[in-house]
Amino acid sequence: MLHIGCHLSSTKGYLSMAETALSIGADTFAFFTRNPRGGKAKEIESADVEAFLELIKEKRFAKIVAHAPYTLNPCSAEARVREFARMTFADDMKRMERIPGHYYNFHPGSHVGQGIEVGIRLTADMLNEIITPEQNTIVLLETMAGKGSEIGGRFEELRAIIDRVECDSKIGVCLDTCHVSDAGYDIIGDLDGVLDEFDNVIGLNRLKAIHLNDSQNDMGMRKDRHAKIGEGKLGIETIAKVINHPKLKHLPFILETPTDLDGHAAEISLLRSL
Ligand code: FE
Ligand code: FE
Ligand code: ZN
């Protein structure tokens, strides 16, 4: 059974997201915990969350993969930006406990010229300040395209962050198929080899979710431009290999493809047929 969904709008609350997911054949989904550019999050209504939890249990949803705002940069050179990242992350951790046991994915950040080492340290510092052994949420570091000064383009960089986090049992990884290809990992020609490398460097036990995207660019281009399923350089064969791979097929797959809800419904039914 393929667990798949896409990003959904959270403006109408949790129950509405689960209902929308069901209407497009999804059994998981992603949502931005607040406006992707940041800002204040919407108040969580208890009745809404309760109805949501009931419904996803009844319909046997896979884990939900919440996404932090893009503007959250824990390793900025500016103290003000790092402080915004801390406050947002801490607030999101509190909110995620309202739906215990799900995932919170974030971009490890951009070091903006300070160097990868400094970036890794600052990101790990934030995680150490906020993550507690009591929390029920698993925080996912996303594999990045390595665009600009992004950290997380190499598996070793994610490993280095994890190594510095005290509560590392609360840390997992979300692999983005567009990003890893952009970062130079050959998932078209050698998916097994890439997964072996992931296993050696990070450990496949850390891999908790997949962002399933095709890519507009060739391997190693570091552009981070997503394409619709089967309409990019990865192609439908690679996508089929990813979703059916024995080491991956149990994971929640999240589409971040440039299309609307009907487009996602069509992608989901295509993927379920593969
Ligand atoms: Fe992302
Ligand atoms: Fe992604
Ligand atoms: Zn991306």
PDB file of C-alpha atoms and ligand atoms in Angstrom:
ATOM      1  CA  MET A   1       0.000   0.000   0.000  1.00  0.00           C
ATOM      2  CA  LEU A   2       1.518   3.268  -1.179  1.00  0.00           C
ATOM      3  CA  HIS A   3       1.252   6.108   1.359  1.00  0.00           C
ATOM      4  CA  ILE A   4       0.986   9.297  -0.600  1.00  0.00           C
ATOM      5  CA  GLY A   5      -0.260  12.860  -0.399  1.00  0.00           C
ATOM      6  CA  CYS A   6       0.615  16.426  -1.294  1.00  0.00           C
ATOM      7  CA  HIS A   7       0.890  19.835   0.304  1.00  0.00           C
ATOM      8  CA  LEU A   8      -2.505  21.158   1.402  1.00  0.00           C
ATOM      9  CA  SER A   9      -3.672  24.562   2.531  1.00  0.00           C
ATOM     10  CA  SER A  10      -4.144  24.789   6.284  1.00  0.00           C
ATOM     11  CA  THR A  11      -6.393  27.859   6.248  1.00  0.00           C
ATOM     12  CA  LYS A  12      -9.558  25.859   7.000  1.00  0.00           C
ATOM     13  CA  GLY A  13      -7.981  23.788   9.750  1.00  0.00           C
ATOM     14  CA  TYR A  14      -6.921  20.200  10.302  1.00  0.00           C
ATOM     15  CA  LEU A  15     -10.151  18.319   9.640  1.00  0.00           C
ATOM     16  CA  SER A  16     -10.540  20.084   6.324  1.00  0.00           C
ATOM     17  CA  MET A  17      -7.035  19.013   5.289  1.00  0.00           C
ATOM     18  CA  ALA A  18      -7.768  15.353   6.080  1.00  0.00           C
ATOM     19  CA  GLU A  19     -11.055  15.540   4.164  1.00  0.00           C
ATOM     20  CA  THR A  20      -9.331  17.129   1.187  1.00  0.00           C
ATOM     21  CA  ALA A  21      -6.631  14.452   1.308  1.00  0.00           C
ATOM     22  CA  LEU A  22      -9.278  11.725   1.220  1.00  0.00           C
ATOM     23  CA  SER A  23     -11.038  13.414  -1.703  1.00  0.00           C
ATOM     24  CA  ILE A  24      -7.891  13.099  -3.858  1.00  0.00           C
ATOM     25  CA  GLY A  25      -7.011   9.527  -2.859  1.00  0.00           C
ATOM     26  CA  ALA A  26      -4.297  10.546  -0.394  1.00  0.00           C
ATOM     27  CA  ASP A  27      -3.624   8.925   2.980  1.00  0.00           C
ATOM     28  CA  THR A  28      -1.088  11.459   4.213  1.00  0.00           C
ATOM     29  CA  PHE A  29      -0.327  15.101   3.451  1.00  0.00           C
ATOM     30  CA  ALA A  30       1.975  17.994   4.174  1.00  0.00           C
ATOM     31  CA  PHE A  31       1.063  21.484   5.285  1.00  0.00           C
ATOM     32  CA  PHE A  32       2.888  24.651   6.216  1.00  0.00           C
ATOM     33  CA  THR A  33       2.628  25.255   9.932  1.00  0.00           C
ATOM     34  CA  ARG A  34       2.135  28.938   9.066  1.00  0.00           C
ATOM     35  CA  ASN A  35       2.459  31.118   5.997  1.00  0.00           C
ATOM     36  CA  PRO A  36       5.559  29.733   4.202  1.00  0.00           C
ATOM     37  CA  ARG A  37       7.115  33.196   4.490  1.00  0.00           C
ATOM     38  CA  GLY A  38       6.678  33.145   8.259  1.00  0.00           C
ATOM     39  CA  GLY A  39       4.423  35.224  10.465  1.00  0.00           C
ATOM     40  CA  LYS A  40       1.928  34.239  13.097  1.00  0.00           C
ATOM     41  CA  ALA A  41       0.265  30.834  12.972  1.00  0.00           C
ATOM     42  CA  LYS A  42      -3.487  30.376  13.107  1.00  0.00           C
ATOM     43  CA  GLU A  43      -5.005  29.437  16.487  1.00  0.00           C
ATOM     44  CA  ILE A  44      -5.568  25.671  16.800  1.00  0.00           C
ATOM     45  CA  GLU A  45      -9.169  24.749  17.660  1.00  0.00           C
ATOM     46  CA  SER A  46      -9.536  21.762  19.992  1.00  0.00           C
ATOM     47  CA  ALA A  47     -12.713  20.451  18.336  1.00  0.00           C
ATOM     48  CA  ASP A  48     -11.073  20.617  14.924  1.00  0.00           C
ATOM     49  CA  VAL A  49      -7.965  18.738  16.079  1.00  0.00           C
ATOM     50  CA  GLU A  50     -10.056  16.070  17.833  1.00  0.00           C
ATOM     51  CA  ALA A  51     -12.206  15.438  14.763  1.00  0.00           C
ATOM     52  CA  PHE A  52      -9.060  15.351  12.648  1.00  0.00           C
ATOM     53  CA  LEU A  53      -7.299  12.811  14.872  1.00  0.00           C
ATOM     54  CA  GLU A  54     -10.422  10.647  14.875  1.00  0.00           C
ATOM     55  CA  LEU A  55     -10.707  10.714  11.081  1.00  0.00           C
ATOM     56  CA  ILE A  56      -7.048   9.972  10.301  1.00  0.00           C
ATOM     57  CA  LYS A  57      -7.145   7.064  12.733  1.00  0.00           C
ATOM     58  CA  GLU A  58     -10.299   5.655  11.180  1.00  0.00           C
ATOM     59  CA  LYS A  59      -8.924   6.068   7.647  1.00  0.00           C
ATOM     60  CA  ARG A  60      -5.515   4.719   8.664  1.00  0.00           C
ATOM     61  CA  PHE A  61      -3.481   7.681   7.491  1.00  0.00           C
ATOM     62  CA  ALA A  62       0.282   7.427   7.420  1.00  0.00           C
ATOM     63  CA  LYS A  63       2.315  10.013   9.349  1.00  0.00           C
ATOM     64  CA  ILE A  64       1.620  13.643   8.482  1.00  0.00           C
ATOM     65  CA  VAL A  65       4.656  15.669   7.357  1.00  0.00           C
ATOM     66  CA  ALA A  66       4.349  19.298   8.450  1.00  0.00           C
ATOM     67  CA  HIS A  67       6.725  21.780   6.825  1.00  0.00           C
ATOM     68  CA  ALA A  68       8.433  24.743   8.512  1.00  0.00           C
ATOM     69  CA  PRO A  69       8.377  28.110   6.692  1.00  0.00           C
ATOM     70  CA  TYR A  70      11.113  28.615   4.084  1.00  0.00           C
ATOM     71  CA  THR A  71      12.268  31.752   5.839  1.00  0.00           C
ATOM     72  CA  LEU A  72      13.311  29.808   8.902  1.00  0.00           C
ATOM     73  CA  ASN A  73      17.111  30.014   8.781  1.00  0.00           C
ATOM     74  CA  PRO A  74      18.751  28.804  11.973  1.00  0.00           C
ATOM     75  CA  CYS A  75      22.250  29.489  10.617  1.00  0.00           C
ATOM     76  CA  SER A  76      21.822  33.021   9.326  1.00  0.00           C
ATOM     77  CA  ALA A  77      24.654  35.457   9.962  1.00  0.00           C
ATOM     78  CA  GLU A  78      22.092  37.846  11.481  1.00  0.00           C
ATOM     79  CA  ALA A  79      21.138  37.297  15.101  1.00  0.00           C
ATOM     80  CA  ARG A  80      17.633  38.656  14.386  1.00  0.00           C
ATOM     81  CA  VAL A  81      17.006  36.009  11.703  1.00  0.00           C
ATOM     82  CA  ARG A  82      18.323  33.236  13.952  1.00  0.00           C
ATOM     83  CA  GLU A  83      16.054  34.480  16.733  1.00  0.00           C
ATOM     84  CA  PHE A  84      13.047  34.371  14.400  1.00  0.00           C
ATOM     85  CA  ALA A  85      14.006  30.781  13.506  1.00  0.00           C
ATOM     86  CA  ARG A  86      14.198  29.814  17.190  1.00  0.00           C
ATOM     87  CA  MET A  87      10.882  31.404  18.093  1.00  0.00           C
ATOM     88  CA  THR A  88       9.096  29.923  15.102  1.00  0.00           C
ATOM     89  CA  PHE A  89      10.590  26.486  15.619  1.00  0.00           C
ATOM     90  CA  ALA A  90       9.759  26.495  19.335  1.00  0.00           C
ATOM     91  CA  ASP A  91       6.182  27.614  18.669  1.00  0.00           C
ATOM     92  CA  ASP A  92       5.779  24.964  15.959  1.00  0.00           C
ATOM     93  CA  MET A  93       7.065  22.237  18.301  1.00  0.00           C
ATOM     94  CA  LYS A  94       4.403  23.252  20.822  1.00  0.00           C
ATOM     95  CA  ARG A  95       1.709  23.217  18.147  1.00  0.00           C
ATOM     96  CA  MET A  96       2.836  19.873  16.744  1.00  0.00           C
ATOM     97  CA  GLU A  97       2.232  18.295  20.146  1.00  0.00           C
ATOM     98  CA  ARG A  98      -1.474  18.875  19.504  1.00  0.00           C
ATOM     99  CA  ILE A  99      -1.183  16.115  16.870  1.00  0.00           C
ATOM    100  CA  PRO A 100       1.317  13.884  18.670  1.00  0.00           C
ATOM    101  CA  GLY A 101       3.629  11.500  16.863  1.00  0.00           C
ATOM    102  CA  HIS A 102       3.854  13.140  13.453  1.00  0.00           C
ATOM    103  CA  TYR A 103       6.720  14.723  11.514  1.00  0.00           C
ATOM    104  CA  TYR A 104       8.015  18.284  11.249  1.00  0.00           C
ATOM    105  CA  ASN A 105      10.295  18.855   8.259  1.00  0.00           C
ATOM    106  CA  PHE A 106      12.625  21.822   7.918  1.00  0.00           C
ATOM    107  CA  HIS A 107      15.425  23.086   5.696  1.00  0.00           C
ATOM    108  CA  PRO A 108      18.664  22.977   7.686  1.00  0.00           C
ATOM    109  CA  GLY A 109      19.436  26.507   6.562  1.00  0.00           C
ATOM    110  CA  SER A 110      21.831  28.639   4.525  1.00  0.00           C
ATOM    111  CA  HIS A 111      25.135  29.634   6.054  1.00  0.00           C
ATOM    112  CA  VAL A 112      25.264  32.779   3.872  1.00  0.00           C
ATOM    113  CA  GLY A 113      29.027  32.808   3.536  1.00  0.00           C
ATOM    114  CA  GLN A 114      29.935  31.858   7.106  1.00  0.00           C
ATOM    115  CA  GLY A 115      30.937  28.388   5.926  1.00  0.00           C
ATOM    116  CA  ILE A 116      29.342  24.973   6.217  1.00  0.00           C
ATOM    117  CA  GLU A 117      30.974  24.211   9.583  1.00  0.00           C
ATOM    118  CA  VAL A 118      29.495  27.319  11.203  1.00  0.00           C
ATOM    119  CA  GLY A 119      26.132  26.613   9.579  1.00  0.00           C
ATOM    120  CA  ILE A 120      26.057  23.088  10.927  1.00  0.00           C
ATOM    121  CA  ARG A 121      26.952  24.286  14.414  1.00  0.00           C
ATOM    122  CA  LEU A 122      24.313  27.043  14.492  1.00  0.00           C
ATOM    123  CA  THR A 123      21.567  24.725  13.224  1.00  0.00           C
ATOM    124  CA  ALA A 124      22.477  22.062  15.773  1.00  0.00           C
ATOM    125  CA  ASP A 125      22.543  24.749  18.512  1.00  0.00           C
ATOM    126  CA  MET A 126      18.946  25.682  17.712  1.00  0.00           C
ATOM    127  CA  LEU A 127      17.837  22.049  17.776  1.00  0.00           C
ATOM    128  CA  ASN A 128      19.543  21.528  21.122  1.00  0.00           C
ATOM    129  CA  GLU A 129      17.800  24.546  22.597  1.00  0.00           C
ATOM    130  CA  ILE A 130      14.337  23.425  21.565  1.00  0.00           C
ATOM    131  CA  ILE A 131      14.045  19.659  21.175  1.00  0.00           C
ATOM    132  CA  THR A 132      13.177  17.809  24.373  1.00  0.00           C
ATOM    133  CA  PRO A 133      13.256  14.087  25.215  1.00  0.00           C
ATOM    134  CA  GLU A 134       9.540  14.327  26.115  1.00  0.00           C
ATOM    135  CA  GLN A 135       8.273  15.579  22.758  1.00  0.00           C
ATOM    136  CA  ASN A 136       6.304  13.266  20.484  1.00  0.00           C
ATOM    137  CA  THR A 137       7.211  14.962  17.214  1.00  0.00           C
ATOM    138  CA  ILE A 138      10.084  13.719  15.078  1.00  0.00           C
ATOM    139  CA  VAL A 139      11.971  16.583  13.432  1.00  0.00           C
ATOM    140  CA  LEU A 140      13.086  15.853   9.879  1.00  0.00           C
ATOM    141  CA  LEU A 141      16.108  17.448   8.230  1.00  0.00           C
ATOM    142  CA  GLU A 142      15.411  17.771   4.505  1.00  0.00           C
ATOM    143  CA  THR A 143      18.034  16.756   1.948  1.00  0.00           C
ATOM    144  CA  MET A 144      18.688  19.960   0.000  1.00  0.00           C
ATOM    145  CA  ALA A 145      19.712  20.771  -3.574  1.00  0.00           C
ATOM    146  CA  GLY A 146      22.831  22.608  -2.382  1.00  0.00           C
ATOM    147  CA  LYS A 147      21.674  25.831  -4.006  1.00  0.00           C
ATOM    148  CA  GLY A 148      23.669  28.910  -2.936  1.00  0.00           C
ATOM    149  CA  SER A 149      24.980  28.409   0.589  1.00  0.00           C
ATOM    150  CA  GLU A 150      22.340  25.857   1.582  1.00  0.00           C
ATOM    151  CA  ILE A 151      23.518  23.200   3.976  1.00  0.00           C
ATOM    152  CA  GLY A 152      22.177  19.671   3.628  1.00  0.00           C
ATOM    153  CA  GLY A 153      23.184  19.073  -0.003  1.00  0.00           C
ATOM    154  CA  ARG A 154      25.541  16.336   1.144  1.00  0.00           C
ATOM    155  CA  PHE A 155      24.452  13.458   3.368  1.00  0.00           C
ATOM    156  CA  GLU A 156      27.610  14.110   5.437  1.00  0.00           C
ATOM    157  CA  GLU A 157      26.290  17.565   6.364  1.00  0.00           C
ATOM    158  CA  LEU A 158      23.055  16.127   7.731  1.00  0.00           C
ATOM    159  CA  ARG A 159      25.072  13.510   9.603  1.00  0.00           C
ATOM    160  CA  ALA A 160      27.214  16.253  11.145  1.00  0.00           C
ATOM    161  CA  ILE A 161      24.090  18.061  12.402  1.00  0.00           C
ATOM    162  CA  ILE A 162      22.632  14.857  13.846  1.00  0.00           C
ATOM    163  CA  ASP A 163      25.941  14.084  15.578  1.00  0.00           C
ATOM    164  CA  ARG A 164      25.721  17.372  17.465  1.00  0.00           C
ATOM    165  CA  VAL A 165      22.112  16.968  18.616  1.00  0.00           C
ATOM    166  CA  GLU A 166      21.675  15.623  22.126  1.00  0.00           C
ATOM    167  CA  CYS A 167      18.126  14.261  21.668  1.00  0.00           C
ATOM    168  CA  ASP A 168      19.037  12.624  18.388  1.00  0.00           C
ATOM    169  CA  SER A 169      16.262  10.041  18.814  1.00  0.00           C
ATOM    170  CA  LYS A 170      13.898  12.896  17.837  1.00  0.00           C
ATOM    171  CA  ILE A 171      15.734  13.527  14.547  1.00  0.00           C
ATOM    172  CA  GLY A 172      15.002  11.938  11.198  1.00  0.00           C
ATOM    173  CA  VAL A 173      15.575  12.805   7.550  1.00  0.00           C
ATOM    174  CA  CYS A 174      13.217  13.566   4.672  1.00  0.00           C
ATOM    175  CA  LEU A 175      14.710  12.752   1.276  1.00  0.00           C
ATOM    176  CA  ASP A 176      13.593  15.032  -1.556  1.00  0.00           C
ATOM    177  CA  THR A 177      14.036  13.274  -4.915  1.00  0.00           C
ATOM    178  CA  CYS A 178      14.428  16.534  -6.867  1.00  0.00           C
ATOM    179  CA  HIS A 179      16.924  17.902  -4.364  1.00  0.00           C
ATOM    180  CA  VAL A 180      19.173  14.825  -4.141  1.00  0.00           C
ATOM    181  CA  SER A 181      19.403  14.627  -7.926  1.00  0.00           C
ATOM    182  CA  ASP A 182      20.175  18.355  -8.055  1.00  0.00           C
ATOM    183  CA  ALA A 183      22.822  17.832  -5.396  1.00  0.00           C
ATOM    184  CA  GLY A 184      24.540  15.247  -7.607  1.00  0.00           C
ATOM    185  CA  TYR A 185      23.230  11.911  -6.338  1.00  0.00           C
ATOM    186  CA  ASP A 186      22.461   9.638  -9.298  1.00  0.00           C
ATOM    187  CA  ILE A 187      19.050   8.253  -8.397  1.00  0.00           C
ATOM    188  CA  ILE A 188      18.286   7.771 -12.114  1.00  0.00           C
ATOM    189  CA  GLY A 189      21.225   5.474 -12.815  1.00  0.00           C
ATOM    190  CA  ASP A 190      21.965   4.022  -9.401  1.00  0.00           C
ATOM    191  CA  LEU A 191      19.190   4.347  -6.826  1.00  0.00           C
ATOM    192  CA  ASP A 192      20.556   1.370  -4.881  1.00  0.00           C
ATOM    193  CA  GLY A 193      23.980   2.973  -4.713  1.00  0.00           C
ATOM    194  CA  VAL A 194      22.528   6.263  -3.446  1.00  0.00           C
ATOM    195  CA  LEU A 195      20.520   4.451  -0.772  1.00  0.00           C
ATOM    196  CA  ASP A 196      23.623   2.496   0.265  1.00  0.00           C
ATOM    197  CA  GLU A 197      25.481   5.762   0.588  1.00  0.00           C
ATOM    198  CA  PHE A 198      22.608   7.223   2.631  1.00  0.00           C
ATOM    199  CA  ASP A 199      22.719   4.145   4.828  1.00  0.00           C
ATOM    200  CA  ASN A 200      26.486   4.326   5.328  1.00  0.00           C
ATOM    201  CA  VAL A 201      26.548   8.042   6.085  1.00  0.00           C
ATOM    202  CA  ILE A 202      23.263   8.682   7.908  1.00  0.00           C
ATOM    203  CA  GLY A 203      21.589   5.308   8.403  1.00  0.00           C
ATOM    204  CA  LEU A 204      18.374   4.281   6.654  1.00  0.00           C
ATOM    205  CA  ASN A 205      16.681   4.005  10.051  1.00  0.00           C
ATOM    206  CA  ARG A 206      16.686   7.852  10.049  1.00  0.00           C
ATOM    207  CA  LEU A 207      14.805   8.067   6.755  1.00  0.00           C
ATOM    208  CA  LYS A 208      11.196   8.863   7.670  1.00  0.00           C
ATOM    209  CA  ALA A 209       9.626  10.487   4.594  1.00  0.00           C
ATOM    210  CA  ILE A 210      10.141  11.179   0.896  1.00  0.00           C
ATOM    211  CA  HIS A 211       9.376  14.402  -0.959  1.00  0.00           C
ATOM    212  CA  LEU A 212       8.442  12.953  -4.338  1.00  0.00           C
ATOM    213  CA  ASN A 213       9.222  15.445  -7.086  1.00  0.00           C
ATOM    214  CA  ASP A 214      10.522  15.295 -10.600  1.00  0.00           C
ATOM    215  CA  SER A 215      13.199  17.836 -11.507  1.00  0.00           C
ATOM    216  CA  GLN A 216      13.400  20.387 -14.297  1.00  0.00           C
ATOM    217  CA  ASN A 217      17.194  20.118 -14.305  1.00  0.00           C
ATOM    218  CA  ASP A 218      19.875  17.513 -14.890  1.00  0.00           C
ATOM    219  CA  MET A 219      21.705  15.863 -12.038  1.00  0.00           C
ATOM    220  CA  GLY A 220      24.089  18.113 -10.110  1.00  0.00           C
ATOM    221  CA  MET A 221      22.658  21.417 -11.344  1.00  0.00           C
ATOM    222  CA  ARG A 222      21.806  22.712  -7.836  1.00  0.00           C
ATOM    223  CA  LYS A 223      18.836  24.695  -9.140  1.00  0.00           C
ATOM    224  CA  ASP A 224      15.945  23.270  -7.095  1.00  0.00           C
ATOM    225  CA  ARG A 225      13.201  23.508  -9.705  1.00  0.00           C
ATOM    226  CA  HIS A 226      10.520  20.870  -9.188  1.00  0.00           C
ATOM    227  CA  ALA A 227       8.656  19.289 -12.096  1.00  0.00           C
ATOM    228  CA  LYS A 228       5.433  17.310 -12.275  1.00  0.00           C
ATOM    229  CA  ILE A 229       5.669  13.541 -11.923  1.00  0.00           C
ATOM    230  CA  GLY A 230       7.056  12.065 -15.151  1.00  0.00           C
ATOM    231  CA  GLU A 231       7.507  15.475 -16.762  1.00  0.00           C
ATOM    232  CA  GLY A 232      11.044  16.172 -15.615  1.00  0.00           C
ATOM    233  CA  LYS A 233      14.550  14.779 -15.921  1.00  0.00           C
ATOM    234  CA  LEU A 234      13.977  11.963 -13.427  1.00  0.00           C
ATOM    235  CA  GLY A 235      11.160  10.515 -15.512  1.00  0.00           C
ATOM    236  CA  ILE A 236       8.440   8.087 -14.631  1.00  0.00           C
ATOM    237  CA  GLU A 237      10.749   5.044 -14.536  1.00  0.00           C
ATOM    238  CA  THR A 238      12.894   6.522 -11.783  1.00  0.00           C
ATOM    239  CA  ILE A 239       9.805   7.655  -9.871  1.00  0.00           C
ATOM    240  CA  ALA A 240       8.358   4.123 -10.161  1.00  0.00           C
ATOM    241  CA  LYS A 241      11.626   2.671  -8.841  1.00  0.00           C
ATOM    242  CA  VAL A 242      11.559   5.058  -5.874  1.00  0.00           C
ATOM    243  CA  ILE A 243       8.004   4.325  -4.755  1.00  0.00           C
ATOM    244  CA  ASN A 244       8.402   0.569  -5.198  1.00  0.00           C
ATOM    245  CA  HIS A 245      11.865   0.239  -3.673  1.00  0.00           C
ATOM    246  CA  PRO A 246      11.823  -2.306  -0.828  1.00  0.00           C
ATOM    247  CA  LYS A 247      13.761   0.126   1.390  1.00  0.00           C
ATOM    248  CA  LEU A 248      11.405   3.035   0.713  1.00  0.00           C
ATOM    249  CA  LYS A 249       7.926   1.789  -0.098  1.00  0.00           C
ATOM    250  CA  HIS A 250       6.654   1.858   3.500  1.00  0.00           C
ATOM    251  CA  LEU A 251       7.428   5.592   3.880  1.00  0.00           C
ATOM    252  CA  PRO A 252       5.001   8.503   3.432  1.00  0.00           C
ATOM    253  CA  PHE A 253       5.526  10.114  -0.003  1.00  0.00           C
ATOM    254  CA  ILE A 254       4.706  13.809  -0.312  1.00  0.00           C
ATOM    255  CA  LEU A 255       4.240  15.492  -3.696  1.00  0.00           C
ATOM    256  CA  GLU A 256       5.600  19.031  -4.028  1.00  0.00           C
ATOM    257  CA  THR A 257       4.993  19.223  -7.739  1.00  0.00           C
ATOM    258  CA  PRO A 258       3.916  22.441  -9.470  1.00  0.00           C
ATOM    259  CA  THR A 259       0.239  21.675 -10.033  1.00  0.00           C
ATOM    260  CA  ASP A 260      -3.190  22.190  -8.434  1.00  0.00           C
ATOM    261  CA  LEU A 261      -5.389  19.835  -6.413  1.00  0.00           C
ATOM    262  CA  ASP A 262      -6.833  18.124  -9.524  1.00  0.00           C
ATOM    263  CA  GLY A 263      -3.301  17.710 -10.834  1.00  0.00           C
ATOM    264  CA  HIS A 264      -2.236  16.098  -7.570  1.00  0.00           C
ATOM    265  CA  ALA A 265      -5.267  13.779  -7.657  1.00  0.00           C
ATOM    266  CA  ALA A 266      -4.190  12.684 -11.153  1.00  0.00           C
ATOM    267  CA  GLU A 267      -0.573  12.168 -10.012  1.00  0.00           C
ATOM    268  CA  ILE A 268      -1.721  10.124  -7.032  1.00  0.00           C
ATOM    269  CA  SER A 269      -3.862   7.842  -9.166  1.00  0.00           C
ATOM    270  CA  LEU A 270      -1.009   7.487 -11.677  1.00  0.00           C
ATOM    271  CA  LEU A 271       1.435   6.618  -8.881  1.00  0.00           C
ATOM    272  CA  ARG A 272      -0.966   4.104  -7.353  1.00  0.00           C
ATOM    273  CA  SER A 273      -1.116   2.347 -10.740  1.00  0.00           C
ATOM    274  CA  LEU A 274       2.672   1.939 -10.958  1.00  0.00           C
TER     275      LEU A 274
HETATM  276 FE    FE B   1      11.175  21.661   1.674  1.00  0.00          FE
HETATM  277 FE    FE B   2      11.063  19.200  -0.502  1.00  0.00          FE
HETATM  278 ZN    ZN B   3      12.695  22.083  -3.482  1.00  0.00          ZN
END
